[in-house]
Short mmCIF file of C-alpha atoms in Angstrom, two decimals:
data_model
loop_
_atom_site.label_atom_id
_atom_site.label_comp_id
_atom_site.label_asym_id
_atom_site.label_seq_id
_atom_site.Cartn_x
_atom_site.Cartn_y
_atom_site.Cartn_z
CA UNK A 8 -6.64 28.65 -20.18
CA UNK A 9 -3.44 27.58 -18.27
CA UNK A 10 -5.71 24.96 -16.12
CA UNK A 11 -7.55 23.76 -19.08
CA UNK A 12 -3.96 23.20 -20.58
CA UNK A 13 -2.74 21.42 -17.66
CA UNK A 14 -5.77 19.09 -17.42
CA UNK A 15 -5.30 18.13 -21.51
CA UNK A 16 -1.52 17.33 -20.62
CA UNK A 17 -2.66 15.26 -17.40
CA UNK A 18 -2.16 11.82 -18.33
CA UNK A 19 -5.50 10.22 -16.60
CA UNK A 20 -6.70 6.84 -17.40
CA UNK A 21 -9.96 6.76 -15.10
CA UNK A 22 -12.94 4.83 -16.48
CA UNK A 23 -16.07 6.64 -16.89
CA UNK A 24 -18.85 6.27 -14.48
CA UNK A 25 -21.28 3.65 -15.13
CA UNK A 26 -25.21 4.13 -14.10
CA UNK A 27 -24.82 0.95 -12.47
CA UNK A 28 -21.64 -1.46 -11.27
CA UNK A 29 -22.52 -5.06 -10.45
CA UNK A 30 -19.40 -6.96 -9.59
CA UNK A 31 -19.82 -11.15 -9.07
CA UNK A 32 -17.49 -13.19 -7.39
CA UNK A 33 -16.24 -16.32 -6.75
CA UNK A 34 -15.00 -18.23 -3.59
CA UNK A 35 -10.91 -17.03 -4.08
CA UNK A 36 -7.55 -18.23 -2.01
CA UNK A 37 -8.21 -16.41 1.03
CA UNK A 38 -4.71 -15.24 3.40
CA UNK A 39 -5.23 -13.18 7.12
CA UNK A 40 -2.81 -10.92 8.00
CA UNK A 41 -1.68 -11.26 11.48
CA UNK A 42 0.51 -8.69 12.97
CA UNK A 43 0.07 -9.51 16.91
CA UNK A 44 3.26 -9.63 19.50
CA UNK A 45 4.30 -13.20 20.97
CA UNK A 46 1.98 -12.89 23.90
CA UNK A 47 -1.47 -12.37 22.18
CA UNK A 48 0.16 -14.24 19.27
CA UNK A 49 0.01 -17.54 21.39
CA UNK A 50 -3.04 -16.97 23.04
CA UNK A 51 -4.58 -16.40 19.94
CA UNK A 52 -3.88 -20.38 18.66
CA UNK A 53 -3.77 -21.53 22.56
CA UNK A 54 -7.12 -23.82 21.70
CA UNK A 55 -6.75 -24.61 18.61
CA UNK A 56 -10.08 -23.47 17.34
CA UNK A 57 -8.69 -20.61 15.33
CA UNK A 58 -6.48 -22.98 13.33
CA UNK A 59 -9.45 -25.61 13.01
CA UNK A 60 -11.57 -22.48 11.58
CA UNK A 61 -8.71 -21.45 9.52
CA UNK A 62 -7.99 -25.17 8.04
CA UNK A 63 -12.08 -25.16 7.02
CA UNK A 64 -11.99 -21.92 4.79
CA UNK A 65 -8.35 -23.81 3.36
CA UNK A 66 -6.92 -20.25 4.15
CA UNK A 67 -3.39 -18.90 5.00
CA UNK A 68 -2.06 -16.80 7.46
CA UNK A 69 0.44 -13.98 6.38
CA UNK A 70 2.73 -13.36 9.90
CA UNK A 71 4.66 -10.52 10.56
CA UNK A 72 8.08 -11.42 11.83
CA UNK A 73 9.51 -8.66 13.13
CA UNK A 74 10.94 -10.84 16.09
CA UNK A 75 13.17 -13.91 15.30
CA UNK A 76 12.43 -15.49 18.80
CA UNK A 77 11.79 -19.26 19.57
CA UNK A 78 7.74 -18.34 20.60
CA UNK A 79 7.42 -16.90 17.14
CA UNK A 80 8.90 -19.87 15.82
CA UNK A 81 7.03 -22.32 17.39
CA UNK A 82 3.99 -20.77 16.29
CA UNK A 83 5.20 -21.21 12.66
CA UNK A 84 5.74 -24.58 13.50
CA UNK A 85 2.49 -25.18 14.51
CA UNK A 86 0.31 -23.60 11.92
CA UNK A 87 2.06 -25.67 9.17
CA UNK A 88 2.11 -28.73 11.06
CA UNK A 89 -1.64 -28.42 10.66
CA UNK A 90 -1.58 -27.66 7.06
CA UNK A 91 -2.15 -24.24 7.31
CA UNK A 92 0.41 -22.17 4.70
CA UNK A 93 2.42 -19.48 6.32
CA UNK A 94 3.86 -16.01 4.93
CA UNK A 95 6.81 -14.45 6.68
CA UNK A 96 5.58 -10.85 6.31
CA UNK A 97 9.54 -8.89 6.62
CA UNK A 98 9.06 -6.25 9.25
CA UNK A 99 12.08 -4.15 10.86
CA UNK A 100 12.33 -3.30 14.46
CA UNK A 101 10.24 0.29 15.10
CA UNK A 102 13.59 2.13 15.49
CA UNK A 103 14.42 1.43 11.61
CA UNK A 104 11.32 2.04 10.19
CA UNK A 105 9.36 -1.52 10.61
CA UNK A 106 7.63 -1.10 7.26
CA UNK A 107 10.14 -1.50 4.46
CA UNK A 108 10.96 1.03 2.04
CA UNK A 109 13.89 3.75 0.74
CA UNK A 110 15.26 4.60 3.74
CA UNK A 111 16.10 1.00 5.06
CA UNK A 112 16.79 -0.94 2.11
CA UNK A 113 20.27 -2.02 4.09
CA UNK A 114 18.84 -3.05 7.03
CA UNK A 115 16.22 -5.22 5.21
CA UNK A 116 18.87 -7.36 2.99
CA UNK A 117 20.21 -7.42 6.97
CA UNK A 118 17.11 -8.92 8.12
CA UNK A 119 17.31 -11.27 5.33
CA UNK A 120 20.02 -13.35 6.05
CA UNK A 121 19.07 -12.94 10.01
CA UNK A 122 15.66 -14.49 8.39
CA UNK A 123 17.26 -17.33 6.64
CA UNK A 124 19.46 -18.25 9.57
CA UNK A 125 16.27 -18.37 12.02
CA UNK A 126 14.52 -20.71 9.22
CA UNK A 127 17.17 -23.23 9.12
CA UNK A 128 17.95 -23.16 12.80
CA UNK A 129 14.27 -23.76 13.77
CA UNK A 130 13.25 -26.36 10.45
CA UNK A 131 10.76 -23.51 9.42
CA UNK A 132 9.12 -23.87 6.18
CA UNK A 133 7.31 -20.78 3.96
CA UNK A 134 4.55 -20.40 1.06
CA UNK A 135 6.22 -16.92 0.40
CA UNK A 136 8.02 -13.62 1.63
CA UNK A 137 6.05 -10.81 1.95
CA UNK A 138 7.21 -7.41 1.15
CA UNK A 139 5.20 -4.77 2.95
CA UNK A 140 6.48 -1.26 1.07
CA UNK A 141 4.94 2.05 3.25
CA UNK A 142 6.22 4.85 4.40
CA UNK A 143 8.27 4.59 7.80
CA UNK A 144 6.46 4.69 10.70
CA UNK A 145 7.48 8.47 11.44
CA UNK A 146 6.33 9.66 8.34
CA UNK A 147 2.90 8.53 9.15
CA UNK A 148 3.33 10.55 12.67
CA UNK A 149 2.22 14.84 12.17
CA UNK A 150 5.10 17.50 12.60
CA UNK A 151 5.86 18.35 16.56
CA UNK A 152 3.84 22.17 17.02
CA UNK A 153 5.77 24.57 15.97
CA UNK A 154 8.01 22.53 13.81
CA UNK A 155 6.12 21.74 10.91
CA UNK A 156 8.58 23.75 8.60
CA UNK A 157 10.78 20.82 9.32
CA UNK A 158 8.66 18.53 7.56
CA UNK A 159 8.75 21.00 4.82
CA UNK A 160 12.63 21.11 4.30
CA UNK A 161 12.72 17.17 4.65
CA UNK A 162 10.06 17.20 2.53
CA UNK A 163 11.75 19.67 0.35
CA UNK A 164 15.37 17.69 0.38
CA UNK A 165 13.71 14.07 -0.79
CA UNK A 166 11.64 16.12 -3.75
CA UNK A 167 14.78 16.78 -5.54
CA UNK A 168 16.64 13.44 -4.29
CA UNK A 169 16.22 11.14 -7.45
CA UNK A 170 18.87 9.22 -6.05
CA UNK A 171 16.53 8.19 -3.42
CA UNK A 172 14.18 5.84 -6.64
CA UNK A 173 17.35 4.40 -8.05
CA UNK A 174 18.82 3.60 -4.48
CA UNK A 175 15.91 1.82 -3.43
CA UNK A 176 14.80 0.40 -6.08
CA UNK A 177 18.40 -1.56 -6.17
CA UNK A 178 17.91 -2.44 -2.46
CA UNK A 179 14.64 -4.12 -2.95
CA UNK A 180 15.72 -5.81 -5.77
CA UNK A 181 18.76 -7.50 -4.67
CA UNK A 182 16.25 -8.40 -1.80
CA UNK A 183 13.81 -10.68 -4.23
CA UNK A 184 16.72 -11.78 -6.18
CA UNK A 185 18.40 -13.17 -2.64
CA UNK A 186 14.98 -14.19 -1.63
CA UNK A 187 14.13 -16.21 -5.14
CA UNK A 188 18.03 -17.76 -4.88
CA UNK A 189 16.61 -19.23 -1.33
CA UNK A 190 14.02 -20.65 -2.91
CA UNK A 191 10.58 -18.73 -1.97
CA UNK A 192 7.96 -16.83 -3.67
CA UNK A 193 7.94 -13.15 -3.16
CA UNK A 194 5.15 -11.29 -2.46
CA UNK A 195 4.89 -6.67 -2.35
CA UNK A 196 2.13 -5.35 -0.78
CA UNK A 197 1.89 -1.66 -2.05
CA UNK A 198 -0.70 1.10 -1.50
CA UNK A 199 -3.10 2.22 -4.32
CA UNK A 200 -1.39 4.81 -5.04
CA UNK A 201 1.67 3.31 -6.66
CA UNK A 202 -0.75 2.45 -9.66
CA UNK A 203 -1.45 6.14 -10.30
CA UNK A 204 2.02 6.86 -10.23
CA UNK A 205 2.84 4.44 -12.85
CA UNK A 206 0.03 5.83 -14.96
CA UNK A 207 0.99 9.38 -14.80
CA UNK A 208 4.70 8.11 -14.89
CA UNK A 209 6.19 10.16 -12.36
CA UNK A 210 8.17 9.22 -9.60
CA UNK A 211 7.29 11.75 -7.06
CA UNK A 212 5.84 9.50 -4.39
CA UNK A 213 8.47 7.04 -4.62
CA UNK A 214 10.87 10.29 -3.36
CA UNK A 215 8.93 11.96 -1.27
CA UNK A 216 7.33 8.83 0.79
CA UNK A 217 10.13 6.04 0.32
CA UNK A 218 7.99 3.42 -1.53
CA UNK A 219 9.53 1.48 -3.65
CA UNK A 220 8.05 0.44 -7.57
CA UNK A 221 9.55 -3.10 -7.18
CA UNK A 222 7.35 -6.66 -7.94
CA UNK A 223 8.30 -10.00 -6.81
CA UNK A 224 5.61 -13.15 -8.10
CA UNK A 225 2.55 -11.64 -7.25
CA UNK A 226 1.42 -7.52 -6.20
CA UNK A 227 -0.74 -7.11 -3.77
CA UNK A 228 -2.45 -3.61 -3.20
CA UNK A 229 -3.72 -2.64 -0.09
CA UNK A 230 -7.61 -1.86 -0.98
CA UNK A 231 -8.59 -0.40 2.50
CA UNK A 232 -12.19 0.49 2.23
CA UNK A 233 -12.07 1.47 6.00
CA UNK A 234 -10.24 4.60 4.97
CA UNK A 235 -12.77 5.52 2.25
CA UNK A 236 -16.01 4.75 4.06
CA UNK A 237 -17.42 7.27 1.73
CA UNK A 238 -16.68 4.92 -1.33
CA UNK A 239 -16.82 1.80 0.34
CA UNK A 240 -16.29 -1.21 -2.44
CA UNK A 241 -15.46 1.17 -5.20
CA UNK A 242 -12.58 1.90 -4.52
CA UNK A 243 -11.88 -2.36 -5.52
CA UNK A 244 -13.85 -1.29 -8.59
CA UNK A 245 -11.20 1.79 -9.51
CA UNK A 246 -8.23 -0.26 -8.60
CA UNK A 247 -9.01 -3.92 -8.64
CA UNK A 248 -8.03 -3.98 -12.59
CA UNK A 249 -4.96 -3.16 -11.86
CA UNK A 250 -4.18 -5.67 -9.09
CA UNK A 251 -2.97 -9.21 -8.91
CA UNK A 252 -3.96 -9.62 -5.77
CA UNK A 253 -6.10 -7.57 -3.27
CA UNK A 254 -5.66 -6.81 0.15
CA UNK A 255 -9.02 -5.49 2.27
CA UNK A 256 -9.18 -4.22 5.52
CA UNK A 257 -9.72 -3.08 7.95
CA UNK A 258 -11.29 -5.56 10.81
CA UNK A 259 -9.33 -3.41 13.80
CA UNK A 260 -10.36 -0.68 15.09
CA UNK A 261 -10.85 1.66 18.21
CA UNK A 262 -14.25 2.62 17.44
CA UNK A 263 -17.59 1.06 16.85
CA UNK A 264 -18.06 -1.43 13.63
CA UNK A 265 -18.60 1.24 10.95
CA UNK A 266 -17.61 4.18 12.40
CA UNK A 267 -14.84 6.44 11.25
CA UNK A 268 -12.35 4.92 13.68
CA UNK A 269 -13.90 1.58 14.01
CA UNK A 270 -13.81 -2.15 11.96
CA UNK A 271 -15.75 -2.40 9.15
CA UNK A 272 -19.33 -3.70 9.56
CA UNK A 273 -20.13 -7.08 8.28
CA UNK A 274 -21.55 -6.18 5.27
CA UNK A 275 -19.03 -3.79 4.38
CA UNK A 276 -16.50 -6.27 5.00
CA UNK A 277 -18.28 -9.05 2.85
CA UNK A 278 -19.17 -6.74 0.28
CA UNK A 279 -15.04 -5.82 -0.04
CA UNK A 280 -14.51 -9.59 -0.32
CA UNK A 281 -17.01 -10.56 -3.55
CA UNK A 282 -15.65 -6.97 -5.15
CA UNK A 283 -12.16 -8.15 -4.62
CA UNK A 284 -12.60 -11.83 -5.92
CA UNK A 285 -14.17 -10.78 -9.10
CA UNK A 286 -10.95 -8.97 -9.57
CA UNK A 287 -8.86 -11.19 -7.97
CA UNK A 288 -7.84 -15.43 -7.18
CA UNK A 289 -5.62 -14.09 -3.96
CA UNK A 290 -7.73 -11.98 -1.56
CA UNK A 291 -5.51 -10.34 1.50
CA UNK A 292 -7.22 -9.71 4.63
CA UNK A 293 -6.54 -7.26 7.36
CA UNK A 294 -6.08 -8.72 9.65
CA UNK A 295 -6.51 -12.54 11.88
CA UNK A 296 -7.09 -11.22 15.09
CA UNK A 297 -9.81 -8.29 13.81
CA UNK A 298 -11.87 -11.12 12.53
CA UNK A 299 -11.79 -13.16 15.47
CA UNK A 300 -12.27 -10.30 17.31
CA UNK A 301 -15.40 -10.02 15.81
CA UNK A 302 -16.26 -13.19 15.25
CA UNK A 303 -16.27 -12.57 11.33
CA UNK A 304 -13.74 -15.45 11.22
CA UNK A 305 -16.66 -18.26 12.09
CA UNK A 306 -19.41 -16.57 9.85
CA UNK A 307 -16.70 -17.29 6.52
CA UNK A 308 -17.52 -20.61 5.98
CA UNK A 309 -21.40 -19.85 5.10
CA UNK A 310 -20.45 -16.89 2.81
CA UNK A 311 -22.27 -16.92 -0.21
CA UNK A 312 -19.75 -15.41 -2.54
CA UNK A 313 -22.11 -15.89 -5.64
CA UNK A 314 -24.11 -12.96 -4.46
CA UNK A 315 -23.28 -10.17 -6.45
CA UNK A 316 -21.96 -6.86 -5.36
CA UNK A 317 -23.70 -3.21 -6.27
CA UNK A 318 -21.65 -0.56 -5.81
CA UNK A 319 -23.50 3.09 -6.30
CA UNK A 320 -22.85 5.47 -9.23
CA UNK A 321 -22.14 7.85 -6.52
CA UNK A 322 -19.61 5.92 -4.61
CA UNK A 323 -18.13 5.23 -8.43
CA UNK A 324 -18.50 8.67 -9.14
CA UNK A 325 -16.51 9.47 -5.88
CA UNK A 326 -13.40 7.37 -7.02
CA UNK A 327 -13.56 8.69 -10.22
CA UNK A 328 -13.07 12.66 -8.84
CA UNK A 329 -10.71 11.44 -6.04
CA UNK A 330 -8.15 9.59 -8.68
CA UNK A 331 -8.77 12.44 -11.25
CA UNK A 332 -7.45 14.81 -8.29
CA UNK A 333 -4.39 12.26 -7.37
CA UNK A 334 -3.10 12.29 -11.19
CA UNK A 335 -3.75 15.97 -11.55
CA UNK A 336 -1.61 16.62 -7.90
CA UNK A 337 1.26 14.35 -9.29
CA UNK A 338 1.38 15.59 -12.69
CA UNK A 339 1.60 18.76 -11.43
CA UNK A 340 3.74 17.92 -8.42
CA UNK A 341 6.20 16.30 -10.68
CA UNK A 342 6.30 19.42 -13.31
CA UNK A 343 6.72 21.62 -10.31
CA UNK A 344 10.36 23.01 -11.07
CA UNK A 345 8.83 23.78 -14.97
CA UNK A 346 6.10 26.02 -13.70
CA UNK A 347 8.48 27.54 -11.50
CA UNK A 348 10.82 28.12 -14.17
CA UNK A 349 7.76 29.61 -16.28
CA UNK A 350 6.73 31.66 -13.45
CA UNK A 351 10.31 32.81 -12.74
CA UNK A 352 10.92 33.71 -16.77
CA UNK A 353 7.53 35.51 -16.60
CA UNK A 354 8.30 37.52 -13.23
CA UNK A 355 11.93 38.59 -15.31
CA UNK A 356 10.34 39.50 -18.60
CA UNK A 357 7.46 41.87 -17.10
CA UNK A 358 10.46 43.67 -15.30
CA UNK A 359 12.51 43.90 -18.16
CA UNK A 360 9.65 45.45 -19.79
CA UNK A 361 8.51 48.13 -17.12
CA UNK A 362 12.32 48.99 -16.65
CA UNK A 363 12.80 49.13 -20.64
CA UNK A 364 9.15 51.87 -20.53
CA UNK A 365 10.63 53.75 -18.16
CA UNK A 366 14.09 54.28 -19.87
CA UNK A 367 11.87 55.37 -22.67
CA UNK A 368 9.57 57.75 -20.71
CA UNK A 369 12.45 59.67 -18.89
#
């Protein structure tokens, strides 16, 4: 009775299964992602051919800049000298977190005006700022052995710090308020997830992982079908209503094209593409040097993005049991301390009444 309770509480907002999904398309703004050091940064533009290839499909590139160096910079340069639009995705240094979040809020209005400084000092010029709000890098990483009671406690400490939202959420916002002042769009990149938290209106993720609920000009979420091979496009179909913008991915890998640790397959990866541009005018993708890699960046061009998508009821039917099981796990993570409370009240009543029967039996 308790779980059937629980469930009726659950806020979820899931749309029911159809027998059959057919998503169409149409040819959207297309932006790579390109996250490569100077070195393979420079060899990857060295002939030009990328940037010819690039300038055909009218398509951006989104670059992290991590490094405020002069090779970065002239890269920049060069890209928009050939009319190709250019995203400064913000990235820290690996010691302070590189992805932006709670935890480095300060050193991200820091990197700002470091930013703005490099701009003006090498005549750079921007379509947008790019916000990319994950977890740090060593929250990704598993618990040392024999020390994963550590990750509890930290764990533990952030659940009850709801300082933590309010903090970073005034960070971040300061940030696109400094960044609109300087003139430039401001794009967040968020995972999935932050659109079941805002349905089940918790905040639990937001203290526990560091991601921030903040939205410059335009939200991208990060619609990685390479994690959910077992869903493949439908996961764009659960979440692409929600999205102003989709990001898919991934075209890196270790492993073969298609396999658990690989790039997606062709297919896969143009299927992703139509799903997302029925949803979506701005489609993300993950990443430059992936596609190039292999040689997905050439093949764009003849895309037929007319051809219309199918995704399975089973693959639907997947998404729909995996976000059921994310709202249920953060209603219930977020109503943790009331079931305690319950359970605690409970545990003192039934020994108030054995001690009270056995003051009556003696």
């Amino acid at each position: 009775m308790g779980a059937i309770l629980i469930l009726l509480a659950c806020p979820l907002r899931i749309r029911a299964a159809p027998s059959e999904i057919r998503l169409e398309g149409s040819r959207p703004e297309l932006v790579f992602a390109c996250e490569l050091s100077d070195a393979p940064l420079q060899a990857l533009f060295a002939d030009g051919t990328v940037i010819s290839e690039l300038k055909q499909l009218h398509a951006g590139v989104c670059l992290v800049i991590s490094d405020l160096d002069p090779a970065r910079a002239a890269v920049v340069r060069r890209l928009t000298g050939s009319g190709v639009p250019v995203i400064a995705w913000a990235a820290l240094p690996k010691d302070e977190g590189y992805y932006l979040n709670a935890a480095n809020g300060a050193q991200a209005l820091a990197w700002f005006g470091k930013f703005q400084q490099w701009t003006a000092d090498n005549r750079l010029r921007w379509a947008a700022v790019g916000l990319d709000i994950e977890p740090t890098l060593e929250d990704y990483g598993a618990a040392p052995p024999g020390r994963s009671h550590g990750l509890f406690w930290t764990f533990a400490r952030r659940y009850f710090d709801y300082g933590r939202v309010d903090r970073g959420r005034r960070d971040y916002t300061e940030l696109i308020r400094r960044t609109h002042a300087a003139g430039y769009r401001v794009q967040t990149y968020q995972l999935p997830f932050i659109v079941d938290e805002r349905q089940v209106r918790t905040t639990l993720l937001e203290r526990l992982l560091g991601i921030v609920d903040v939205r410059g000009d335009e939200e991208i979420l990060m619609l990685y079908s390479s994690l959910t091979r077992g869903a493949g496009s439908a996961l764009i179909w659960s979440y692409g209503p929600f999205a102003q913008g989709i990001a898919v991915g991934c075209t890196t890998g270790e492993g073969a094209p298609g396999s658990p640790t690989g790039p997606l397959t062709w297919p896969q990866f143009t299927s992703d593409l139509i799903a997302a541009s029925h949803y979506s005018r701005l489609v993300g993708i993950y990443s430059l040097e992936g596609c190039v890699r292999q040689g997905y960046l050439a093949r764009l061009p003849a895309l037929d993005w007319s051809q219309p998508v199918l995704i399975s009821p089973l693959g639907a039917a997947h998404m729909i049991h995996f976000r059921h099981a994310v709202h249920l796990a953060l209603w219930m993570g977020a109503h943790l301390p009331y079931f305690a409370a319950i359970l605690i009240l409970l545990i003192a009543w039934w020994i108030r009444r054995r001690q009270a029967r056995r003051l009556r039996s003696v």
